[in-house]
PDB file of C-alpha atoms and ligand atoms in Angstrom:
ATOM      1  CA  MET A   1     -36.824  35.543  18.193  1.00  0.00           C
ATOM      2  CA  ASN A   2     -33.443  36.949  17.298  1.00  0.00           C
ATOM      3  CA  ILE A   3     -30.512  34.758  18.190  1.00  0.00           C
ATOM      4  CA  LEU A   4     -27.160  36.437  17.884  1.00  0.00           C
ATOM      5  CA  LYS A   5     -24.462  33.823  17.946  1.00  0.00           C
ATOM      6  CA  LEU A   6     -20.765  34.448  18.136  1.00  0.00           C
ATOM      7  CA  ILE A   7     -19.221  31.969  15.711  1.00  0.00           C
ATOM      8  CA  ASN A   8     -15.637  33.050  15.805  1.00  0.00           C
ATOM      9  CA  LEU A   9     -13.466  35.428  17.764  1.00  0.00           C
ATOM     10  CA  GLY A  10     -10.162  35.741  15.962  1.00  0.00           C
ATOM     11  CA  ALA A  11      -7.224  38.049  16.459  1.00  0.00           C
ATOM     12  CA  GLU A  12      -8.618  40.507  13.914  1.00  0.00           C
ATOM     13  CA  ALA A  13     -12.342  40.140  13.918  1.00  0.00           C
ATOM     14  CA  LYS A  14     -15.458  39.025  15.698  1.00  0.00           C
ATOM     15  CA  ILE A  15     -17.779  36.916  13.549  1.00  0.00           C
ATOM     16  CA  SER A  16     -21.390  36.680  14.608  1.00  0.00           C
ATOM     17  CA  LEU A  17     -24.418  35.039  13.069  1.00  0.00           C
ATOM     18  CA  ASP A  18     -27.928  36.407  13.219  1.00  0.00           C
ATOM     19  CA  ASP A  19     -30.817  35.078  11.159  1.00  0.00           C
ATOM     20  CA  GLY A  20     -28.594  33.648   8.409  1.00  0.00           C
ATOM     21  CA  ILE A  21     -26.509  36.802   8.211  1.00  0.00           C
ATOM     22  CA  VAL A  22     -22.873  36.898   9.237  1.00  0.00           C
ATOM     23  CA  THR A  23     -21.346  40.100  10.573  1.00  0.00           C
ATOM     24  CA  LYS A  24     -17.565  40.339  10.474  1.00  0.00           C
ATOM     25  CA  ASP A  25     -16.593  43.117  12.837  1.00  0.00           C
ATOM     26  CA  ARG A  26     -12.962  44.215  12.985  1.00  0.00           C
ATOM     27  CA  ILE A  27     -12.142  44.829  16.610  1.00  0.00           C
ATOM     28  CA  PRO A  28      -9.728  47.488  17.930  1.00  0.00           C
ATOM     29  CA  LYS A  29      -6.176  46.342  18.509  1.00  0.00           C
ATOM     30  CA  GLY A  30      -4.941  47.881  21.744  1.00  0.00           C
ATOM     31  CA  TYR A  31      -1.287  47.692  20.756  1.00  0.00           C
ATOM     32  CA  ARG A  32      -1.821  49.946  17.725  1.00  0.00           C
ATOM     33  CA  GLU A  33      -1.928  53.717  18.018  1.00  0.00           C
ATOM     34  CA  LYS A  34      -5.619  54.716  17.910  1.00  0.00           C
ATOM     35  CA  VAL A  35      -5.656  56.787  14.703  1.00  0.00           C
ATOM     36  CA  LEU A  36      -3.617  54.171  12.856  1.00  0.00           C
ATOM     37  CA  ASP A  37      -5.800  51.372  14.242  1.00  0.00           C
ATOM     38  CA  VAL A  38      -8.971  53.043  12.936  1.00  0.00           C
ATOM     39  CA  LYS A  39      -7.319  53.607   9.566  1.00  0.00           C
ATOM     40  CA  ILE A  40      -6.174  49.980   9.228  1.00  0.00           C
ATOM     41  CA  ARG A  41      -9.531  48.517  10.282  1.00  0.00           C
ATOM     42  CA  LYS A  42     -11.446  50.766   7.893  1.00  0.00           C
ATOM     43  CA  ALA A  43      -9.090  50.036   5.008  1.00  0.00           C
ATOM     44  CA  ARG A  44      -9.185  46.242   5.512  1.00  0.00           C
ATOM     45  CA  THR A  45     -12.968  46.243   5.802  1.00  0.00           C
ATOM     46  CA  LYS A  46     -13.356  48.252   2.602  1.00  0.00           C
ATOM     47  CA  LYS A  47     -10.825  46.133   0.760  1.00  0.00           C
ATOM     48  CA  GLU A  48     -12.381  42.858   1.892  1.00  0.00           C
ATOM     49  CA  ALA A  49     -15.849  43.917   0.696  1.00  0.00           C
ATOM     50  CA  LYS A  50     -14.462  45.098  -2.631  1.00  0.00           C
ATOM     51  CA  LEU A  51     -12.510  41.894  -3.230  1.00  0.00           C
ATOM     52  CA  LEU A  52     -15.485  39.698  -2.262  1.00  0.00           C
ATOM     53  CA  GLU A  53     -17.589  41.503  -4.880  1.00  0.00           C
ATOM     54  CA  ARG A  54     -14.833  41.221  -7.457  1.00  0.00           C
ATOM     55  CA  ALA A  55     -14.311  37.511  -6.750  1.00  0.00           C
ATOM     56  CA  LYS A  56     -18.021  36.872  -7.172  1.00  0.00           C
ATOM     57  CA  VAL A  57     -17.981  38.582 -10.578  1.00  0.00           C
ATOM     58  CA  ALA A  58     -14.985  36.385 -11.490  1.00  0.00           C
ATOM     59  CA  GLY A  59     -17.126  33.299 -10.837  1.00  0.00           C
ATOM     60  CA  VAL A  60     -15.514  32.238  -7.567  1.00  0.00           C
ATOM     61  CA  MET A  61     -17.761  30.942  -4.791  1.00  0.00           C
ATOM     62  CA  VAL A  62     -17.789  33.575  -2.031  1.00  0.00           C
ATOM     63  CA  PRO A  63     -20.471  34.754   0.426  1.00  0.00           C
ATOM     64  CA  ASN A  64     -22.666  37.554  -0.957  1.00  0.00           C
ATOM     65  CA  VAL A  65     -21.924  40.916   0.627  1.00  0.00           C
ATOM     66  CA  LEU A  66     -25.144  42.376   2.018  1.00  0.00           C
ATOM     67  CA  GLY A  67     -23.777  45.611   3.428  1.00  0.00           C
ATOM     68  CA  THR A  68     -20.769  47.335   4.930  1.00  0.00           C
ATOM     69  CA  ARG A  69     -20.074  49.826   7.698  1.00  0.00           C
ATOM     70  CA  ASP A  70     -16.793  51.435   8.711  1.00  0.00           C
ATOM     71  CA  PHE A  71     -15.498  48.376  10.548  1.00  0.00           C
ATOM     72  CA  SER A  72     -17.910  45.625   9.615  1.00  0.00           C
ATOM     73  CA  ILE A  73     -19.211  43.597   6.693  1.00  0.00           C
ATOM     74  CA  GLN A  74     -22.514  41.808   6.572  1.00  0.00           C
ATOM     75  CA  MET A  75     -22.624  38.761   4.353  1.00  0.00           C
ATOM     76  CA  ASP A  76     -24.454  35.507   3.748  1.00  0.00           C
ATOM     77  CA  PHE A  77     -23.717  32.660   6.100  1.00  0.00           C
ATOM     78  CA  VAL A  78     -22.024  29.813   4.251  1.00  0.00           C
ATOM     79  CA  SER A  79     -23.175  26.680   5.971  1.00  0.00           C
ATOM     80  CA  GLY A  80     -20.665  23.861   5.796  1.00  0.00           C
ATOM     81  CA  SER A  81     -17.302  22.673   7.095  1.00  0.00           C
ATOM     82  CA  CYS A  82     -14.001  24.440   7.231  1.00  0.00           C
ATOM     83  CA  VAL A  83     -11.740  22.739   4.646  1.00  0.00           C
ATOM     84  CA  LYS A  84      -8.962  22.638   7.260  1.00  0.00           C
ATOM     85  CA  ASP A  85     -11.088  20.300   9.401  1.00  0.00           C
ATOM     86  CA  ILE A  86     -12.271  17.891   6.735  1.00  0.00           C
ATOM     87  CA  LEU A  87      -9.615  17.608   4.008  1.00  0.00           C
ATOM     88  CA  SER A  88      -8.637  13.935   3.789  1.00  0.00           C
ATOM     89  CA  ALA A  89      -7.081  11.411   1.404  1.00  0.00           C
ATOM     90  CA  GLY A  90     -10.608  10.411   0.365  1.00  0.00           C
ATOM     91  CA  ASN A  91     -11.972  13.822  -0.624  1.00  0.00           C
ATOM     92  CA  MET A  92      -8.658  15.459  -1.521  1.00  0.00           C
ATOM     93  CA  LYS A  93      -8.830  15.126  -5.334  1.00  0.00           C
ATOM     94  CA  LYS A  94     -12.157  16.807  -5.752  1.00  0.00           C
ATOM     95  CA  ILE A  95     -11.572  19.566  -3.200  1.00  0.00           C
ATOM     96  CA  CYS A  96      -8.043  20.373  -4.352  1.00  0.00           C
ATOM     97  CA  ALA A  97      -9.056  20.505  -8.021  1.00  0.00           C
ATOM     98  CA  SER A  98     -11.728  23.005  -7.065  1.00  0.00           C
ATOM     99  CA  ILE A  99      -9.257  25.047  -4.970  1.00  0.00           C
ATOM    100  CA  GLY A 100      -6.757  25.228  -7.870  1.00  0.00           C
ATOM    101  CA  SER A 101      -9.415  26.234 -10.350  1.00  0.00           C
ATOM    102  CA  SER A 102     -10.833  28.939  -8.049  1.00  0.00           C
ATOM    103  CA  ILE A 103      -7.395  30.442  -7.411  1.00  0.00           C
ATOM    104  CA  ALA A 104      -6.834  30.536 -11.179  1.00  0.00           C
ATOM    105  CA  LYS A 105     -10.124  32.423 -11.581  1.00  0.00           C
ATOM    106  CA  LEU A 106      -9.090  34.880  -8.853  1.00  0.00           C
ATOM    107  CA  HIS A 107      -5.686  35.449 -10.440  1.00  0.00           C
ATOM    108  CA  ASN A 108      -7.151  35.813 -13.943  1.00  0.00           C
ATOM    109  CA  ALA A 109      -9.260  38.626 -12.478  1.00  0.00           C
ATOM    110  CA  SER A 110      -6.127  40.175 -10.855  1.00  0.00           C
ATOM    111  CA  ILE A 111      -7.290  39.256  -7.363  1.00  0.00           C
ATOM    112  CA  ILE A 112      -4.594  38.206  -4.907  1.00  0.00           C
ATOM    113  CA  HIS A 113      -6.225  36.597  -1.862  1.00  0.00           C
ATOM    114  CA  GLY A 114      -3.340  37.283   0.506  1.00  0.00           C
ATOM    115  CA  ASP A 115      -4.181  34.622   3.096  1.00  0.00           C
ATOM    116  CA  LEU A 116      -4.730  31.363   1.235  1.00  0.00           C
ATOM    117  CA  THR A 117      -5.057  28.737   3.939  1.00  0.00           C
ATOM    118  CA  THR A 118      -7.569  25.925   4.296  1.00  0.00           C
ATOM    119  CA  SER A 119      -9.018  27.811   7.313  1.00  0.00           C
ATOM    120  CA  ASN A 120     -10.271  30.409   4.874  1.00  0.00           C
ATOM    121  CA  MET A 121     -12.188  27.921   2.725  1.00  0.00           C
ATOM    122  CA  ILE A 122     -15.574  26.405   3.516  1.00  0.00           C
ATOM    123  CA  LEU A 123     -16.948  23.274   1.842  1.00  0.00           C
ATOM    124  CA  SER A 124     -20.669  23.793   1.299  1.00  0.00           C
ATOM    125  CA  SER A 125     -22.888  21.569  -0.883  1.00  0.00           C
ATOM    126  CA  ASP A 126     -19.772  20.086  -2.493  1.00  0.00           C
ATOM    127  CA  LYS A 127     -18.428  23.514  -3.446  1.00  0.00           C
ATOM    128  CA  VAL A 128     -15.426  25.321  -1.988  1.00  0.00           C
ATOM    129  CA  TYR A 129     -16.198  28.874  -0.832  1.00  0.00           C
ATOM    130  CA  PHE A 130     -13.391  31.373  -0.254  1.00  0.00           C
ATOM    131  CA  ILE A 131     -13.562  33.876   2.621  1.00  0.00           C
ATOM    132  CA  ASP A 132     -11.291  36.330   4.476  1.00  0.00           C
ATOM    133  CA  PHE A 133      -9.995  38.647   1.741  1.00  0.00           C
ATOM    134  CA  GLY A 134      -8.879  41.383   4.169  1.00  0.00           C
ATOM    135  CA  LEU A 135      -5.186  40.929   3.370  1.00  0.00           C
ATOM    136  CA  GLY A 136      -5.778  40.723  -0.372  1.00  0.00           C
ATOM    137  CA  GLN A 137      -5.065  43.154  -3.162  1.00  0.00           C
ATOM    138  CA  VAL A 138      -5.717  43.819  -6.819  1.00  0.00           C
ATOM    139  CA  SER A 139      -2.593  42.936  -8.789  1.00  0.00           C
ATOM    140  CA  SER A 140      -1.742  41.170 -12.020  1.00  0.00           C
ATOM    141  CA  LYS A 141       1.934  40.754 -11.127  1.00  0.00           C
ATOM    142  CA  VAL A 142       3.349  37.247 -11.559  1.00  0.00           C
ATOM    143  CA  GLU A 143       5.316  37.686  -8.324  1.00  0.00           C
ATOM    144  CA  ASP A 144       2.144  38.412  -6.325  1.00  0.00           C
ATOM    145  CA  LYS A 145       0.325  35.420  -7.801  1.00  0.00           C
ATOM    146  CA  ALA A 146       3.275  33.121  -7.087  1.00  0.00           C
ATOM    147  CA  THR A 147       3.521  34.457  -3.515  1.00  0.00           C
ATOM    148  CA  ASP A 148      -0.193  33.716  -3.053  1.00  0.00           C
ATOM    149  CA  LEU A 149       0.424  30.100  -4.140  1.00  0.00           C
ATOM    150  CA  HIS A 150       3.532  29.820  -1.976  1.00  0.00           C
ATOM    151  CA  LEU A 151       1.513  30.749   1.084  1.00  0.00           C
ATOM    152  CA  LEU A 152      -1.028  28.042   0.289  1.00  0.00           C
ATOM    153  CA  GLU A 153       1.762  25.543  -0.279  1.00  0.00           C
ATOM    154  CA  GLU A 154       3.257  26.284   3.135  1.00  0.00           C
ATOM    155  CA  ALA A 155      -0.152  26.147   4.799  1.00  0.00           C
ATOM    156  CA  ILE A 156      -0.994  22.769   3.245  1.00  0.00           C
ATOM    157  CA  GLU A 157       2.449  21.359   4.039  1.00  0.00           C
ATOM    158  CA  SER A 158       2.122  22.266   7.702  1.00  0.00           C
ATOM    159  CA  THR A 159      -1.590  21.572   8.242  1.00  0.00           C
ATOM    160  CA  HIS A 160      -2.179  18.560   5.985  1.00  0.00           C
ATOM    161  CA  TYR A 161       1.300  17.025   6.040  1.00  0.00           C
ATOM    162  CA  THR A 162       0.205  13.413   5.525  1.00  0.00           C
ATOM    163  CA  ILE A 163      -1.413  14.204   2.170  1.00  0.00           C
ATOM    164  CA  SER A 164       0.329  17.457   1.231  1.00  0.00           C
ATOM    165  CA  SER A 165       2.337  16.318  -1.761  1.00  0.00           C
ATOM    166  CA  GLY A 166      -0.668  14.693  -3.483  1.00  0.00           C
ATOM    167  CA  ALA A 167      -2.917  17.588  -2.529  1.00  0.00           C
ATOM    168  CA  LEU A 168      -0.547  20.205  -3.942  1.00  0.00           C
ATOM    169  CA  LYS A 169      -0.097  18.238  -7.173  1.00  0.00           C
ATOM    170  CA  VAL A 170      -3.836  18.356  -7.744  1.00  0.00           C
ATOM    171  CA  VAL A 171      -4.094  22.060  -6.789  1.00  0.00           C
ATOM    172  CA  PHE A 172      -1.303  23.050  -9.191  1.00  0.00           C
ATOM    173  CA  ALA A 173      -2.488  20.860 -12.088  1.00  0.00           C
ATOM    174  CA  SER A 174      -5.906  22.424 -11.864  1.00  0.00           C
ATOM    175  CA  TYR A 175      -4.442  25.933 -11.464  1.00  0.00           C
ATOM    176  CA  LEU A 176      -2.264  25.456 -14.560  1.00  0.00           C
ATOM    177  CA  LYS A 177      -5.233  24.276 -16.590  1.00  0.00           C
ATOM    178  CA  ASP A 178      -7.317  27.349 -15.777  1.00  0.00           C
ATOM    179  CA  CYS A 179      -4.847  30.180 -15.227  1.00  0.00           C
ATOM    180  CA  ASP A 180      -4.007  32.499 -18.136  1.00  0.00           C
ATOM    181  CA  ASP A 181      -0.331  32.869 -17.187  1.00  0.00           C
ATOM    182  CA  GLY A 182      -0.044  29.669 -15.153  1.00  0.00           C
ATOM    183  CA  ASP A 183       3.316  28.536 -16.578  1.00  0.00           C
ATOM    184  CA  GLU A 184       4.943  31.824 -15.703  1.00  0.00           C
ATOM    185  CA  VAL A 185       3.442  31.846 -12.204  1.00  0.00           C
ATOM    186  CA  MET A 186       4.556  28.254 -11.530  1.00  0.00           C
ATOM    187  CA  ALA A 187       8.091  29.063 -12.725  1.00  0.00           C
ATOM    188  CA  ARG A 188       8.174  32.007 -10.330  1.00  0.00           C
ATOM    189  CA  LEU A 189       6.877  29.789  -7.539  1.00  0.00           C
ATOM    190  CA  SER A 190       9.905  27.505  -8.089  1.00  0.00           C
ATOM    191  CA  ALA A 191      12.181  30.559  -7.836  1.00  0.00           C
ATOM    192  CA  ILE A 192      10.478  31.658  -4.607  1.00  0.00           C
ATOM    193  CA  ARG A 193      11.007  28.185  -3.107  1.00  0.00           C
ATOM    194  CA  LEU A 194      14.714  28.372  -3.977  1.00  0.00           C
ATOM    195  CA  ARG A 195      14.992  31.843  -2.456  1.00  0.00           C
ATOM    196  CA  GLY A 196      13.511  30.432   0.761  1.00  0.00           C
ATOM    197  CA  ARG A 197      16.022  27.574   0.838  1.00  0.00           C
ATOM    198  CA  TYR A 198      18.878  29.951   0.182  1.00  0.00           C
ATOM    199  CA  VAL A 199      17.855  32.144   3.116  1.00  0.00           C
ATOM    200  CA  VAL A 200      17.588  29.107   5.416  1.00  0.00           C
ATOM    201  CA  ARG A 201      21.025  27.760   4.383  1.00  0.00           C
ATOM    202  CA  GLY A 202      22.559  31.214   4.571  1.00  0.00           C
ATOM    203  CA  SER A 203      21.545  31.532   8.209  1.00  0.00           C
ATOM    204  CA  ASP A 204      23.143  28.217   9.251  1.00  0.00           C
TER     205      ASP A 204
HETATM  206  N1  ADP B   1     -19.688  34.055   5.607  1.00  0.00           N
HETATM  207  C1  ADP B   1     -19.338  33.107   6.475  1.00  0.00           C
HETATM  208  N2  ADP B   1     -20.073  31.979   6.584  1.00  0.00           N
HETATM  209  C2  ADP B   1     -19.753  31.010   7.485  1.00  0.00           C
HETATM  210  N3  ADP B   1     -18.699  31.092   8.338  1.00  0.00           N
HETATM  211  C3  ADP B   1     -17.926  32.195   8.287  1.00  0.00           C
HETATM  212  C4  ADP B   1     -18.197  33.256   7.351  1.00  0.00           C
HETATM  213  N4  ADP B   1     -17.263  34.215   7.538  1.00  0.00           N
HETATM  214  C5  ADP B   1     -16.460  33.770   8.519  1.00  0.00           C
HETATM  215  N5  ADP B   1     -16.840  32.561   8.971  1.00  0.00           N
HETATM  216  C6  ADP B   1     -16.222  31.754  10.047  1.00  0.00           C
HETATM  217  O1  ADP B   1     -15.452  32.599  10.892  1.00  0.00           O
HETATM  218  C7  ADP B   1     -14.061  32.255  10.794  1.00  0.00           C
HETATM  219  C8  ADP B   1     -13.208  33.525  10.786  1.00  0.00           C
HETATM  220  O2  ADP B   1     -13.567  34.339   9.681  1.00  0.00           O
HETATM  221  P1  ADP B   1     -12.459  35.032   8.790  1.00  0.00           P
HETATM  222  O3  ADP B   1     -13.131  35.884   7.765  1.00  0.00           O
HETATM  223  O4  ADP B   1     -11.517  33.986   8.290  1.00  0.00           O
HETATM  224  O5  ADP B   1     -11.767  36.012   9.858  1.00  0.00           O
HETATM  225  P2  ADP B   1     -10.312  36.065  10.474  1.00  0.00           P
HETATM  226  O6  ADP B   1      -9.694  37.268   9.826  1.00  0.00           O
HETATM  227  O7  ADP B   1     -10.526  36.220  11.946  1.00  0.00           O
HETATM  228  O8  ADP B   1      -9.577  34.789  10.128  1.00  0.00           O
HETATM  229  C9  ADP B   1     -13.920  31.425   9.523  1.00  0.00           C
HETATM  230  O9  ADP B   1     -12.841  30.528   9.593  1.00  0.00           O
HETATM  231  C10 ADP B   1     -15.266  30.719   9.470  1.00  0.00           C
HETATM  232  O10 ADP B   1     -15.271  29.618  10.333  1.00  0.00           O
HETATM  233 MG1   MG B   2      -9.517  33.594   8.474  1.00  0.00          MG
END
């Protein structure tokens, strides 16, 4: 018997599970002009599949891509828990070290994830899988890598605020250890933080 199960209906995509296979289907956005909407959905689908393949080659844990269509990707189901739901003081060290090391591997392979939040990471058999590469890009620019980290920093600070400073310390230490141009990226991250503060003060 075939059981098609809807596992997530987000703003961008419908995720369904059938026989161990996940289909991520980008749904039309009514507020976008039709031709543009089709173009955006096709481009994000293609990009996500390409970046998933590239991340896998770089040694990062991601679901295997099984096939693509214009607006949908079929991939392996990663069974486990969303890191957003389970990250705690007790498991933080191990999970955050793995997150930092995986981001370093992505960046060493010129992959910018584009949406690094703990909602887009799944803990499965003690390993952290990365998903949702639709906003990513291929770039080796220090600025893009630092922006990727800044997004994660903001996500962790708002979602995991009770443990965020310890969690980020572990993420960055592990990133620095494994990233080819980690020092430069971390220096740029500091500059990005200052830019943010300046904008906030300037608007007072
Ligand atoms: N391959 C997968 N295996 C298991 N769960 C998945 C998989 N892909 C997506 N999901 C689930 O669906 C949710 C939304 O998928 P995601 O790719 O992040 O789409 P969105 O762009 O809507 O955020 C994820 O947070 C996760 O819970
Ligand atoms: Mg997501």
